[in-house]
Coordinates of C-alpha atoms and ligand atoms in Angstrom, one line a residue:
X67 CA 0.0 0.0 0.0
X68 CA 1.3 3.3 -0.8
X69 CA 2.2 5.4 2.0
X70 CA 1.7 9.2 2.8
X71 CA 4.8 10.2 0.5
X72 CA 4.4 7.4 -1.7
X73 CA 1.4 8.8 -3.1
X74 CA -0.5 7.5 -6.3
X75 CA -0.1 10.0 -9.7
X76 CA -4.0 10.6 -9.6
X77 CA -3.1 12.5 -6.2
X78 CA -0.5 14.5 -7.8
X79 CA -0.7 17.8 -6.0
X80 CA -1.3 21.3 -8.2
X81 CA 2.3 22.8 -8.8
X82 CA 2.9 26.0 -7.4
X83 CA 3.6 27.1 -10.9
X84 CA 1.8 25.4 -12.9
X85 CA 4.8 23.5 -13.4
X86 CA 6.0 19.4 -12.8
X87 CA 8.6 17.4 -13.1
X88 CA 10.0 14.3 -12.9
X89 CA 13.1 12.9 -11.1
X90 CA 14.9 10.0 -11.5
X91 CA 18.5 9.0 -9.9
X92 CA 21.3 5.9 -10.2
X93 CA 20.7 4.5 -6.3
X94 CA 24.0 5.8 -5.0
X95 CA 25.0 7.7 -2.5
X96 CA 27.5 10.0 -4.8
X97 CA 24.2 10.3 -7.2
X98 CA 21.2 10.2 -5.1
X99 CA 22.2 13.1 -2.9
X100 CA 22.6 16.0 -5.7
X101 CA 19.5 15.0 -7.4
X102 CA 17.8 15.3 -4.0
X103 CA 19.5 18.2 -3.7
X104 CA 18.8 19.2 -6.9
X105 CA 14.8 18.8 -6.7
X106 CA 14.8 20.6 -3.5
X107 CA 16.3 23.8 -5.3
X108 CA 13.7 23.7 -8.2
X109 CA 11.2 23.1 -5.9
X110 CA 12.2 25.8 -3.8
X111 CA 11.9 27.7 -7.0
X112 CA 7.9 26.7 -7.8
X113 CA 8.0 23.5 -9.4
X114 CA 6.5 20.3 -7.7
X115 CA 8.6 17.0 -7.6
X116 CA 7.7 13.5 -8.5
X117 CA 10.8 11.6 -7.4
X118 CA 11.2 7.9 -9.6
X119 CA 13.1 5.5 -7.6
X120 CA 14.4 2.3 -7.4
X121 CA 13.6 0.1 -4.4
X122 CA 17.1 -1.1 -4.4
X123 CA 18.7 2.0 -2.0
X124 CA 15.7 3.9 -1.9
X125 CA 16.0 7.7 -0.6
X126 CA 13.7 8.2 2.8
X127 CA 10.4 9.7 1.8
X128 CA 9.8 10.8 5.2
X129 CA 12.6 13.7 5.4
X130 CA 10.8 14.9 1.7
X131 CA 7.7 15.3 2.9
X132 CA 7.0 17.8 -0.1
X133 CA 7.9 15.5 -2.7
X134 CA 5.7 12.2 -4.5
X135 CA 7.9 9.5 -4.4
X136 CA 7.2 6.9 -7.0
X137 CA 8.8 3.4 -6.4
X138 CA 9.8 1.3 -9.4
X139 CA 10.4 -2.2 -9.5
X140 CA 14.3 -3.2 -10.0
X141 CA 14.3 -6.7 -9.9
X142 CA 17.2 -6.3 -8.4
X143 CA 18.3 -9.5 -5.3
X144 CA 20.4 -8.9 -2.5
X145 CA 22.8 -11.6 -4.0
X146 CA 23.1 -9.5 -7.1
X147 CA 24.2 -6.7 -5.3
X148 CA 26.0 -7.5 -3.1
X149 CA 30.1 -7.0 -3.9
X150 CA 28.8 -6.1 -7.4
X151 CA 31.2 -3.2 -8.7
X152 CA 29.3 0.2 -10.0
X153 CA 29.6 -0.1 -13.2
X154 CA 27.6 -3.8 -13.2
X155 CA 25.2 -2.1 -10.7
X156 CA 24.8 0.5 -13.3
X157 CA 24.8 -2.0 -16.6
X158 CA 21.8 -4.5 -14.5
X159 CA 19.6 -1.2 -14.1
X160 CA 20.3 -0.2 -17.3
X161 CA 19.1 -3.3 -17.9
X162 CA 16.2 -4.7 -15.5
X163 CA 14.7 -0.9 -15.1
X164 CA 13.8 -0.1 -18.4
X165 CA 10.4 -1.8 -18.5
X166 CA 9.5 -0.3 -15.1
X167 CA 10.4 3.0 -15.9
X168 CA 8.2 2.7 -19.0
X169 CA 5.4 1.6 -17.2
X170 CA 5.6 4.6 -14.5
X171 CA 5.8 6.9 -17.1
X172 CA 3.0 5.5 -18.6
X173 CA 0.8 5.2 -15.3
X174 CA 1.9 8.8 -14.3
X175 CA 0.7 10.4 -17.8
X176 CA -2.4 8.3 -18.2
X177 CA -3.7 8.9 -14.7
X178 CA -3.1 13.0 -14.9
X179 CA -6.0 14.9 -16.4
X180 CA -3.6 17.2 -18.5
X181 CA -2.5 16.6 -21.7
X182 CA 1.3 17.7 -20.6
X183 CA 1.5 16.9 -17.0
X184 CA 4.9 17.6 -16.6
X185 CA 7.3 20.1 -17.7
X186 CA 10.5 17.5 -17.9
X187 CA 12.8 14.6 -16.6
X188 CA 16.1 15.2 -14.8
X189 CA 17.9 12.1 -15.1
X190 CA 21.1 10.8 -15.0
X191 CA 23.0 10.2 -17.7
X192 CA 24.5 6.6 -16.7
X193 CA 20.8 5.6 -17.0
X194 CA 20.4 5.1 -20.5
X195 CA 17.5 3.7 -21.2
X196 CA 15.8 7.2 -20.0
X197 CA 16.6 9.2 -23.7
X198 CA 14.2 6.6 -25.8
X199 CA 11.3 6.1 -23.1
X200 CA 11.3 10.3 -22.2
X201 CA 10.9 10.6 -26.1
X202 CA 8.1 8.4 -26.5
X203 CA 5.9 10.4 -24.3
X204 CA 7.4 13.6 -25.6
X205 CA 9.4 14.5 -22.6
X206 CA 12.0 17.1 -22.6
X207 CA 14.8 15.5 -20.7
X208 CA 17.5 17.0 -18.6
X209 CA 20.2 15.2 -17.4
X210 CA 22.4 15.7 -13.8
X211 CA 25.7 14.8 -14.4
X212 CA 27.0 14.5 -11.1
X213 CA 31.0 14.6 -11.8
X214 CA 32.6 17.8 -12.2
X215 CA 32.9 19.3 -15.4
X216 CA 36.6 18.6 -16.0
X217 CA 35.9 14.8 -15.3
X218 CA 32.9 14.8 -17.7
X219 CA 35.0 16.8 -20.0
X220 CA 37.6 13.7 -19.9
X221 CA 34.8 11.1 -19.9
X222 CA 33.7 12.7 -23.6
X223 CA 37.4 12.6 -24.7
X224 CA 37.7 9.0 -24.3
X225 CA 37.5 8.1 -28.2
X226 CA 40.1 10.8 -29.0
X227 CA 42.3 9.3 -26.0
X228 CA 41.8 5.9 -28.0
X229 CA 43.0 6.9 -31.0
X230 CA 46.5 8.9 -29.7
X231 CA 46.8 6.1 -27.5
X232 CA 46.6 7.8 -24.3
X233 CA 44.1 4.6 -23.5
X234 CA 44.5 1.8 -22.4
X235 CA 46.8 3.6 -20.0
X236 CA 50.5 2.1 -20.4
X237 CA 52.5 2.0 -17.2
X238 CA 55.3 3.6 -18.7
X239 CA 53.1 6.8 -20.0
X240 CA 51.9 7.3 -16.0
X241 CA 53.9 10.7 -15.8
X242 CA 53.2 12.6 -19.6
X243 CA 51.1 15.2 -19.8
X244 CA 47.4 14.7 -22.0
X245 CA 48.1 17.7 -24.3
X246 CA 44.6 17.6 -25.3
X247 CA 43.4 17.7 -21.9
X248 CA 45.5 20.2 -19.6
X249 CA 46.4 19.8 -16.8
X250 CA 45.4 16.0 -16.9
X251 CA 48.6 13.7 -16.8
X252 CA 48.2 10.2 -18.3
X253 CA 47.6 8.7 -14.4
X254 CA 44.9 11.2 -14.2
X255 CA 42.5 10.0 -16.4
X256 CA 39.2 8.6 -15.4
X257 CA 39.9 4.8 -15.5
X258 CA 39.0 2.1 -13.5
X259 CA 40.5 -1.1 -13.2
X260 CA 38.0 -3.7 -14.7
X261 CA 38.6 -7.0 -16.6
X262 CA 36.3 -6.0 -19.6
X263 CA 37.6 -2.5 -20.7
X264 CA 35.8 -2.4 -23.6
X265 CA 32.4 -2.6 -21.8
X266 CA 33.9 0.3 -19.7
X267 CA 34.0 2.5 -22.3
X268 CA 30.8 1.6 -24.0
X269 CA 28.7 2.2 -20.8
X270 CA 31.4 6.0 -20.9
X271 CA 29.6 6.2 -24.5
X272 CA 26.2 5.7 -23.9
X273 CA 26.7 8.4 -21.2
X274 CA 28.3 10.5 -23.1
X275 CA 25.2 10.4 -26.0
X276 CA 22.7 10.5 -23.1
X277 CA 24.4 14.3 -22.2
X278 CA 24.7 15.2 -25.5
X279 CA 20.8 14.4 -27.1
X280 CA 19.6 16.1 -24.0
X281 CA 18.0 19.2 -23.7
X282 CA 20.7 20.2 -21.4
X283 CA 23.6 19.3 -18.8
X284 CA 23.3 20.5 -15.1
X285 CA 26.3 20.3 -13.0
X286 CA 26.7 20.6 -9.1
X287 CA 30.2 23.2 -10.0
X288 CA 30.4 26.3 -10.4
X289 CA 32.3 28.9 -13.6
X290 CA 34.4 30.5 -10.9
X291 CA 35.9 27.1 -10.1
X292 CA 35.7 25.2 -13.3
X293 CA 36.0 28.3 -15.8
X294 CA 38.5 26.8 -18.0
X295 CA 36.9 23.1 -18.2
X296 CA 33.2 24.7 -18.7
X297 CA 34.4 26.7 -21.8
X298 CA 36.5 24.0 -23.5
X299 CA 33.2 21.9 -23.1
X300 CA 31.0 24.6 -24.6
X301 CA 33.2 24.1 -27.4
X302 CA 31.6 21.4 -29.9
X303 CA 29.0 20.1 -27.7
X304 CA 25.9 20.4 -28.6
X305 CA 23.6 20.8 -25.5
X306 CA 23.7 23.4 -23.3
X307 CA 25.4 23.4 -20.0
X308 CA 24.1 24.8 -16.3
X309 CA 27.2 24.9 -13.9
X310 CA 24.5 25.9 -11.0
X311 CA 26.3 24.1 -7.6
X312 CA 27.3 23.8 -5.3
X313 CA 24.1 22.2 -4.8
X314 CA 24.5 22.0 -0.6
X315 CA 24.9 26.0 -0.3
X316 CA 21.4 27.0 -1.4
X317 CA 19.9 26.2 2.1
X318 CA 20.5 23.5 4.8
X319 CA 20.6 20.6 2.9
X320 CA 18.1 17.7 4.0
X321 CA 20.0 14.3 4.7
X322 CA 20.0 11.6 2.2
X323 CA 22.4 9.1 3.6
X324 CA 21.9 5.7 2.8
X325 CA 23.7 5.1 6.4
X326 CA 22.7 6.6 9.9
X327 CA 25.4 9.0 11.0
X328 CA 27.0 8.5 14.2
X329 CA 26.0 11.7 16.1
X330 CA 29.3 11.6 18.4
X331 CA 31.3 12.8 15.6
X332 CA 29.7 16.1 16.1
X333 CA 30.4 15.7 20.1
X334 CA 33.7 14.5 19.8
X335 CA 34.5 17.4 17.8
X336 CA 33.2 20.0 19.9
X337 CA 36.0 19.0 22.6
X338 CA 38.9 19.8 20.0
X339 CA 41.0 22.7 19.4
X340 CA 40.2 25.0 16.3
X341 CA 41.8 23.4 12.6
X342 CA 43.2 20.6 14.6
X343 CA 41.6 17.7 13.8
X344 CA 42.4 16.0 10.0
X345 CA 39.0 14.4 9.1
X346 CA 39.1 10.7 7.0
X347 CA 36.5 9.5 5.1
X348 CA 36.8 7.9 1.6
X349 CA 33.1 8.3 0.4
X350 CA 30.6 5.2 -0.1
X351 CA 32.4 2.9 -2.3
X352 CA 36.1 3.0 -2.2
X353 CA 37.5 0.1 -0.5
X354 CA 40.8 -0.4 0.6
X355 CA 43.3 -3.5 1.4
X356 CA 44.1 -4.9 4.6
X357 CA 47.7 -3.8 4.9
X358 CA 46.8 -0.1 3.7
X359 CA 44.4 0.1 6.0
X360 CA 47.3 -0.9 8.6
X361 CA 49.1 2.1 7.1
X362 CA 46.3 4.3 7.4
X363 CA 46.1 3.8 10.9
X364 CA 49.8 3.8 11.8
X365 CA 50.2 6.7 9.7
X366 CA 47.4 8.9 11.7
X367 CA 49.0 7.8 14.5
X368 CA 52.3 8.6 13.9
X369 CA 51.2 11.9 12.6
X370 CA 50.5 12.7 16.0
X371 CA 47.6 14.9 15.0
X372 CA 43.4 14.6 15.9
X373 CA 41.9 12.6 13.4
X374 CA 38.1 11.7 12.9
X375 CA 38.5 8.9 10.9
X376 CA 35.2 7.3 8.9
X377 CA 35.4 3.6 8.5
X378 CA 32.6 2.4 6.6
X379 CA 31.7 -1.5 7.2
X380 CA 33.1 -3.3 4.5
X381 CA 35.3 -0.6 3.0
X382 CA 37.9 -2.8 4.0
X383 CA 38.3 -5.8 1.7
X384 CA 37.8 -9.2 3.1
X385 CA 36.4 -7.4 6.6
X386 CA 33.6 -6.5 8.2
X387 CA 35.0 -3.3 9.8
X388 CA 37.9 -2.4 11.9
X389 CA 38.7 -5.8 13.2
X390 CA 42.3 -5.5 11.8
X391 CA 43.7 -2.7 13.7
X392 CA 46.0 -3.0 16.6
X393 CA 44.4 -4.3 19.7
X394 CA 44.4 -1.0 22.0
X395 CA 44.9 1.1 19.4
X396 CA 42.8 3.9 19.9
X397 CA 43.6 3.6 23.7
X398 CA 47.0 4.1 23.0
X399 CA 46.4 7.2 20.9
X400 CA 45.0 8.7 24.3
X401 CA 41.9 10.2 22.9
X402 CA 43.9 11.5 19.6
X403 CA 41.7 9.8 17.4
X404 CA 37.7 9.1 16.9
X405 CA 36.4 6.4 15.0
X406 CA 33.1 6.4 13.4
X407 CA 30.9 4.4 10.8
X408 CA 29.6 7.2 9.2
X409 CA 29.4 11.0 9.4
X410 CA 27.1 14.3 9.1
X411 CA 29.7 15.3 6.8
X412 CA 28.7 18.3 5.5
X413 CA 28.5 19.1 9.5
X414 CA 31.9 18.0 10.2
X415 CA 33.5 19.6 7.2
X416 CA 31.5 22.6 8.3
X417 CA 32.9 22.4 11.9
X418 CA 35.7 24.7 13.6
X419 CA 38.0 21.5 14.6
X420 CA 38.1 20.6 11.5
X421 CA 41.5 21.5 9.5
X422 CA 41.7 18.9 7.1
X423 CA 40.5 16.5 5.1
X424 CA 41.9 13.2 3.7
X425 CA 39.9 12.3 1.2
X426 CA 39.5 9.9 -2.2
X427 CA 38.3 12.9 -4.2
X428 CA 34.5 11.8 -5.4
X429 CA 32.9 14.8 -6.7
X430 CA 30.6 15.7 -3.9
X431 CA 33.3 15.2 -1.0
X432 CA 35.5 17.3 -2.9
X433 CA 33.0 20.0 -3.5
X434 CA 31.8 19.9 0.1
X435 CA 35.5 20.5 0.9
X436 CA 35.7 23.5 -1.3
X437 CA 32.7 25.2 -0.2
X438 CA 34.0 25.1 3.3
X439 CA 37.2 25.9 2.7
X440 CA 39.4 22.7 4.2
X441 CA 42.3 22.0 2.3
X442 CA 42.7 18.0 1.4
X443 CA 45.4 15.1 1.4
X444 CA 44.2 13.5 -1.7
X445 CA 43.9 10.0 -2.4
X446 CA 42.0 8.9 -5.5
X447 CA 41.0 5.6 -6.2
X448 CA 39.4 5.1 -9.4
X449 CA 37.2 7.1 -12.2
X450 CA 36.7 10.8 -11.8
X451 CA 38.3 10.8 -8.5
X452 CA 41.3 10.7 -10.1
X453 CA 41.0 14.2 -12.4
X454 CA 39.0 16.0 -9.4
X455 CA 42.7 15.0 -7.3
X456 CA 44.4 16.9 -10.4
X457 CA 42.8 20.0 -10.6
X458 CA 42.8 19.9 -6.3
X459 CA 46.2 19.8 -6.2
X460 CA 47.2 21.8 -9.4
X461 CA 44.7 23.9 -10.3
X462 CA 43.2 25.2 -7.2
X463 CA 46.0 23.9 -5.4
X464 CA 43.8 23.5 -2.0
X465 CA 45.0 20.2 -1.2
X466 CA 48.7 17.7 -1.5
X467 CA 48.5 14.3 -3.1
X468 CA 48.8 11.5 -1.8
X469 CA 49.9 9.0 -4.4
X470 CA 53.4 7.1 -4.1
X471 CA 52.2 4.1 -1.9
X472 CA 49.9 4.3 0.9
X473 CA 52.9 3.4 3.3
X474 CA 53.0 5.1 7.0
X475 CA 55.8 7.4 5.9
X476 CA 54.1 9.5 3.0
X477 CA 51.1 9.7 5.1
X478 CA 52.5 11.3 7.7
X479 CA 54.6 13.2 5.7
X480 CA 51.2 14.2 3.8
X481 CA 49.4 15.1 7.1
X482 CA 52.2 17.4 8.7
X483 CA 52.6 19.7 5.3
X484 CA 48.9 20.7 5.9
X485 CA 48.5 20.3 9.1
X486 CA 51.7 21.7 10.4
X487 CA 54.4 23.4 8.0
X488 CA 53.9 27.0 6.1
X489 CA 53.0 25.3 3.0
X490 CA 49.8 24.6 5.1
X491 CA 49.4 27.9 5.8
X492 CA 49.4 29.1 1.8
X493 CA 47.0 26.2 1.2
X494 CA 44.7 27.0 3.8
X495 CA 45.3 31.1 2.5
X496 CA 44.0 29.7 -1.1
X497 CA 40.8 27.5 0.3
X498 CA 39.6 29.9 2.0
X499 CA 39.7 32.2 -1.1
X500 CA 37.9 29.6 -3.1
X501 CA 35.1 29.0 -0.4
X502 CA 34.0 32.3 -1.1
X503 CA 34.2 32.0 -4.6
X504 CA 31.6 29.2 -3.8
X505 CA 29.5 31.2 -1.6
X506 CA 29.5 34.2 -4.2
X507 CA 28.6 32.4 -6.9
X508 CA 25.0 31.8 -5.8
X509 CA 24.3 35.4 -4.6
X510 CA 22.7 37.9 -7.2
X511 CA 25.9 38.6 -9.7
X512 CA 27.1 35.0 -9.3
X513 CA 27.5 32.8 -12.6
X514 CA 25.8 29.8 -10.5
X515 CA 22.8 32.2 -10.0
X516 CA 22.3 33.3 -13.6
X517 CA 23.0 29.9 -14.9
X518 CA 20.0 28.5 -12.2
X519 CA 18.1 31.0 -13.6
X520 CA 18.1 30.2 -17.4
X521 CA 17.6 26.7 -16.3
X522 CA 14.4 27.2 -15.2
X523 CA 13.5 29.5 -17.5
X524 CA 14.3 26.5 -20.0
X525 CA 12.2 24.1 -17.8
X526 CA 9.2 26.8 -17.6
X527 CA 9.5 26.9 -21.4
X528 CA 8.4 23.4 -22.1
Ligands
UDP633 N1 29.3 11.1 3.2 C1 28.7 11.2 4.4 N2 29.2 10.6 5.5 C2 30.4 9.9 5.5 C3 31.0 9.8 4.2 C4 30.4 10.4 3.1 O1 27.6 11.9 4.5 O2 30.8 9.4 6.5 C5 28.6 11.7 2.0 C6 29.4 12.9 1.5 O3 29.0 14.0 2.2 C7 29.1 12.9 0.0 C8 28.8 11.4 -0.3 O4 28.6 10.8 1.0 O5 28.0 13.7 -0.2 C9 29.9 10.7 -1.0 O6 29.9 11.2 -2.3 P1 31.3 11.3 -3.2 O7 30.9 11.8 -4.5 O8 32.2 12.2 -2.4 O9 31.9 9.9 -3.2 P2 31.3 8.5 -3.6 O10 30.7 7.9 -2.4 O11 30.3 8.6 -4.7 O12 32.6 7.7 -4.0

């Protein structure tokens, strides 16, 4: 039975506006929560929100109490998913959803007494299937591409990194520089390490098309930040772009994690001493060995500096949690340390304790990082992660990289240039610089602002 929020299309409240539309999301963490985001903005800005989902990580209708949700079946078995990589999370949906989503579309149009219920989709691009069925009920279709624009930018080069043989990455090209790409070196690139490459970049090609046929391409950035990536993509591709972000700055944002934050992050902070504490969290998928976990630890420890450290079960490989560190460990660290399952961490990265953060560069970590202006050890581990590390460190140069082995050493050698040399200083000078840059860019003369508001005039156009 359908519950409060879960309401059927033939209650589909009036929009504000005059104006509806659809939502639908890939069921990750990294995906889920700027479409969220996202809807909350528009609707902030008139529009009403039907939100399509998947049953398979479903967002909590209960903290949207002004959205429809609208489950879809997925098909989709714990077995399946479980230990199954993105990209094959991505390719079953792709591939078990299509039907479904069909057959919502179908029961949301037939059940509305307009002949145009709804003013467009926002979906994202890795769902693919999205272009043909939103064309078959004459449905302009946005898409939120929820990388940053220098990674898409990278994504959409892919064929032209083929053919100068840039890709497959050779070990021995690691170091040279992607002259078509600046400042991308070779071991930058968006790759991931999967036995079937050529899938890889088929499922990169469908996205790609997906961006490109639709009506246009919203990204959680902003011009200030990614200036030189946003007018290189301008350049040849046909659909038009809306750098609006970052997403989390428009108001308090709602939460959407999957996983129940452990409040005494929050509490444990509180007790520290201003920019002392280096925060660790690498995001909802990355997953680490046992022995670099070891070094993680050792190397926090030998740092000799706070650390809130985020250890998400099973983002060690072949564990459940922690089970592998030192017995004592934390005891011995004397209350240095504080570990967690998972965070509030747009709270922690908002807090005063909080003076750096070791992260693996997703999109929406690093972003977060930006907008409050905490410089970052970098650590990418696959995909985009790997460009957004790039431009961190050389670009914007808010952040050190933390590449050459994850061995005790570098790490602590990596934690005491932010945390306690000059260099620190000048970073922490230049995040703070680029947090405003975030926070001006939605205010009246800010590109984020004008972009939002050609956006909708593009939706209200429909
Ligand atoms: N996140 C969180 N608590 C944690 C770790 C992560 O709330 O303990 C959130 C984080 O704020 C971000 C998202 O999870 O919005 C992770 O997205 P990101 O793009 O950084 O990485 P992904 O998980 O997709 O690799």
């Amino acid at each position: 039975m359908a519950t409060e929020n879960q309401r059927q299309p033939s209650k589909l409240e009036k929009p504000i506006n005059g104006k509806r539309l659809l939502f639908f999301s890939l069921p990750l963490q990294g995906h889920m929560t700027p479409m969220l985001q996202l809807a909350d903005i528009l609707h902030s800005k008139g529009f009403s929100i039907t939100f399509i989902h998947t049953k398979y990580n479903s967002p909590n209708p209960s903290n949207y109490p002004h959205f429809t949700f609208q489950p879809i079946s997925d098909d989709l078995s714990e077995a399946e998913t479980s230990g199954l990589s993105v990209f094959d999370l991505a390719y079953l949906i792709n591939v078990k959803c299509v039907a479904p989503f069909r057959d919502c579309l179908d029961q949301l149009f037939s059940d509305s007494p307009e002949e145009r219920p709804f003013a467009g989709l926002i979906s994202d691009p890795a769902l693919h299937f999205t272009r043909e069925v939103a064309k078959s009920f004459q449905l302009q279709r946005f898409v939120l591409r929820t990388s940053g624009v220098g990674a898409f930018r990278a994504f959409s080069s892919f064929p032209l990194l083929q053919e100068k043989g840039y890709l497959p990455i050779q070990d021995s090209q690691l170091e040279e520089l992607v002259a078509e790409l600046p400042p991308l070196r070779v071991k930058d690139l968006p790759v991931i390490n999967v036995p079937d490459l050529e899938k890889f970049y088929k499922l990169i090609a469908s996205l790609i098309e997906e961006a490109k046929t639709s009506s246009g391409v919203i990204f959680n950035s902003f011009e200030e930040l990614e200036n030189s990536a946003i007018d290189a993509l301008h350049e040849g591709f046909p659909a038009p772009i809306f750098p609006i972000g970052p997403f989390h700055k428009y108001f308090p944002a709602t939460s959407s994690s999957f996983l129940k934050p452990d409040e005494s992050s929050i509490s444990w902070l509180d007790k520290q001493e201003p920019k002392s504490v280096i925060y660790v969290s690498f995001g909802s998928i990355a997953a680490v060995e046992e022995k670099e976990f070891l070094e993680i630890a050792w190397g926090l420890a030998n740092s000799k500096c706070r650390f809130l450290w985020v250890i998400r079960p099973g983002s060690v490989n072949g564990l459940d949690w922690h089970e592998a560190l030192p017995k004592g460990f934390l005891d011995m660290l004397d209350g240095r340390g504080h570990i967690v399952k998972w965070a509030s961490q747009l709270e922690v990265l908002a807090h005063p304790a909080v003076g750096a953060f070791w992260t693996h560069n997703g999109w929406n970590s690093t972003l977060e990082s930006i907008s409050e202006g905490v410089p970052m050890i970098c650590m990418p581990c696959f995909a985009d992660q790997m460009v957004n590390a790039r431009y961190v460190t050389y670009s914007w140069k808010v952040g050190v990289e933390l590449r050459n082995g994850l061995e005790r050493k570098n790490i602590e050698r990596a934690i005491r240039r932010l945390m306690v040399e000059e260099e620190g200083e000048e970073i922490r000078k230049r995040a703070l610089d680029l947090k405003e840059k975030a926070k001006s860019t939605l205010t009246q003369s800010g590109a984020s602002f004008k972009s939002l508001e050609s956006l909708i005039s593009c939706l209200s156009s429909s």
